[in-house]
CSV table of C-alpha atoms in Angstrom, one decimal:
chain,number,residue,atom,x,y,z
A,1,UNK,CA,-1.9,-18.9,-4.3
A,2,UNK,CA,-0.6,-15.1,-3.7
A,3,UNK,CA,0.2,-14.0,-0.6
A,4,UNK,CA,1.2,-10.6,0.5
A,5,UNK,CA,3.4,-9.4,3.4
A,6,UNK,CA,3.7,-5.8,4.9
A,7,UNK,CA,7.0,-5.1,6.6
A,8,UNK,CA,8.2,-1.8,8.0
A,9,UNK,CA,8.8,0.2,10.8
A,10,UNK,CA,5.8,-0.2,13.3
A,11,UNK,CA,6.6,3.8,14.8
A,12,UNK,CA,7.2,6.4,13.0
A,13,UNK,CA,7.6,9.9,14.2
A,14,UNK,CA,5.8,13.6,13.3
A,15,UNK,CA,7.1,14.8,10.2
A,16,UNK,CA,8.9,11.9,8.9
A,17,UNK,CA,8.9,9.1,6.2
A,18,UNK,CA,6.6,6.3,6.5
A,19,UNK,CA,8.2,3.1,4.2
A,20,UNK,CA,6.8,-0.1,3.9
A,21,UNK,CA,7.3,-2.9,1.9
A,22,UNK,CA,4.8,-5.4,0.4
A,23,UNK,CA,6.9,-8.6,-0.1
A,24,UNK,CA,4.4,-10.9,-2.8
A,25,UNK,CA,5.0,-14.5,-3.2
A,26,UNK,CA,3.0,-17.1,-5.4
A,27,UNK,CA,2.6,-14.3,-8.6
A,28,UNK,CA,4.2,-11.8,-10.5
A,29,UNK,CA,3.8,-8.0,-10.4
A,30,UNK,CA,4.1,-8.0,-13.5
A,31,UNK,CA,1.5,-10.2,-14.6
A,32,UNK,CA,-0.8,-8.7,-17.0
A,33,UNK,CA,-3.3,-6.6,-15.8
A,34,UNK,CA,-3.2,-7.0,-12.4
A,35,UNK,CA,-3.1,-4.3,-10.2
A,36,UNK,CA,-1.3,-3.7,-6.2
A,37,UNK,CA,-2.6,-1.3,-4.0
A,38,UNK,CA,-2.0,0.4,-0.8
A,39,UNK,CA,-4.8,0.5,1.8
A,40,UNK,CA,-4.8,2.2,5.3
A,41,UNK,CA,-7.7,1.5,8.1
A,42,UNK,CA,-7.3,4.4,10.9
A,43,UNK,CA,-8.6,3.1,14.3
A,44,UNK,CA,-12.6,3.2,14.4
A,45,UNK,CA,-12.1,4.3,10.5
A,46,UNK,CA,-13.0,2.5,7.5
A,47,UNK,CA,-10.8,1.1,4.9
A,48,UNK,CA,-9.0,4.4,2.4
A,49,UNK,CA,-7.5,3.3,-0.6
A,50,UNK,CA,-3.8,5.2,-1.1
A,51,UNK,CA,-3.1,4.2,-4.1
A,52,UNK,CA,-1.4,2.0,-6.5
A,53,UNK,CA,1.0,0.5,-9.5
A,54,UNK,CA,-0.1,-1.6,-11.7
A,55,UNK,CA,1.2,-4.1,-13.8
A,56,UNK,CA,3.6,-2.2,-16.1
A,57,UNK,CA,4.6,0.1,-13.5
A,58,UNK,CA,2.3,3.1,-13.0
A,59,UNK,CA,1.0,4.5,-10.5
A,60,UNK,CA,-2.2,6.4,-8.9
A,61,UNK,CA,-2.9,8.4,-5.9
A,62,UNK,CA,-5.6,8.8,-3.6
A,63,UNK,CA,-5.9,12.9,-4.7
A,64,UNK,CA,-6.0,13.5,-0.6
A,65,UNK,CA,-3.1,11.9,-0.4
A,66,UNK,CA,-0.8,12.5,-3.5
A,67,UNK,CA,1.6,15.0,-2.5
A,68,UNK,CA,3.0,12.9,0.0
A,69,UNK,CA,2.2,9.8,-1.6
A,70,UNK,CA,5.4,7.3,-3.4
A,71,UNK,CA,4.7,4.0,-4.8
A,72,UNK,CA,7.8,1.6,-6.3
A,73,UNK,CA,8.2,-1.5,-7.1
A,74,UNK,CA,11.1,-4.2,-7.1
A,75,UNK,CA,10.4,-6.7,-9.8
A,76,UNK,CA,13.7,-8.8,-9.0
A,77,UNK,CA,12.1,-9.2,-5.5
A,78,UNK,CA,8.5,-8.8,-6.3
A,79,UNK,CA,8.3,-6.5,-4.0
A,80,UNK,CA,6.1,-3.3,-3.7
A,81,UNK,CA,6.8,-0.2,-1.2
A,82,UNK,CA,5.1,2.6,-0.1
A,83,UNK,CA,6.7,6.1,1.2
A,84,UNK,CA,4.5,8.5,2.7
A,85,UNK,CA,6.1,11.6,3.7
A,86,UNK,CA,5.3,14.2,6.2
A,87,UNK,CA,3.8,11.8,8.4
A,88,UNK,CA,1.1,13.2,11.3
A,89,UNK,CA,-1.0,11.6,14.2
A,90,UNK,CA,-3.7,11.3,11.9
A,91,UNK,CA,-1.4,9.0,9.7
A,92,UNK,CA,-1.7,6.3,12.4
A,93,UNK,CA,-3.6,3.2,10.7
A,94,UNK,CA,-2.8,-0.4,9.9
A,95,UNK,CA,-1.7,-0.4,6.5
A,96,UNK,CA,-2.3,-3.4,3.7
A,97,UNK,CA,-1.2,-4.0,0.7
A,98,UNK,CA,-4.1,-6.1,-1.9
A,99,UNK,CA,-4.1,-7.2,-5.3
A,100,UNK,CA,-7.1,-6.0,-7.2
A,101,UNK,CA,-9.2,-3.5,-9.3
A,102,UNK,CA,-11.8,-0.9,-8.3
A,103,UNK,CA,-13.9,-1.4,-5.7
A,104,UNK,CA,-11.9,-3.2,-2.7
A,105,UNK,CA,-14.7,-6.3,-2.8
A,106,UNK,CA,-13.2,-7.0,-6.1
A,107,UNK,CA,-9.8,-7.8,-4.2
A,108,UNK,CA,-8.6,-10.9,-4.4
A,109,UNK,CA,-5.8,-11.3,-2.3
A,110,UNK,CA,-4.8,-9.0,0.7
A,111,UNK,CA,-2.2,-8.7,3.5
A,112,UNK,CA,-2.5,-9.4,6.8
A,113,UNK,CA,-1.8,-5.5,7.6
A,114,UNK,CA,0.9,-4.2,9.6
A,115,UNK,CA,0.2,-0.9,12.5
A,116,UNK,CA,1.9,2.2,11.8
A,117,UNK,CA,2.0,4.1,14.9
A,118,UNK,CA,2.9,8.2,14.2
A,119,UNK,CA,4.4,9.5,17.6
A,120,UNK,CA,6.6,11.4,19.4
């Protein structure tokens, strides 16, 4: 059974560095083609995909979002982070981190989500 576990700052302010950390227990990252994601619901928003890494380490953007956009991984600690820089308001959302492919009802396993708040 995977689980996944967001962790980060829950404020962050106006021009800054948003960093989070997808902590992934019960499976590998590195487990052959499988595939962990980034996903951001802003309040009365749908879901947006950011991006991801897959399995042997590389990585796609959302092309809204790329320029700011920084995915890693820690395979000692199974671990998967996300860095978004130059953080606005509209950057507010709760953020999850999901195992999958394609379209996000193809996800098989997701975080509970954590709330990133962008404020002064």
């Amino acid at each position: 059974q995977v689980q996944l576990q967001e962790s980060g700052p829950g404020l962050v302010k106006p021009s800054q560095t948003l960093s989070l950390t997808c902590t992934v227990s019960g499976g590998s990252i590195t487990t052959n083609n499988k595939y962990w994601n980034w996903i951001r619901q802003p309040p009365g928003k749908g879901l947006e995909w950011i991006g991801s890494i897959g399995y042997t380490g590389r990585t796609t953007y959302s092309p809204s979002l790329k320029g700011r956009t920084s995915i890693s991984r820690d395979t000692t600690n199974n671990q998967i982070s996300l860095q978004l820089s130059s953080v606005t308001p509209e950057d507010t959302a709760v953020y999850y981190c999901a195992r999958g492919h394609m379209d996000f009802a193809e996800y098989d396993s997701w975080g509970q989500g954590t709330q990133v708040t962008v404020s002064s």
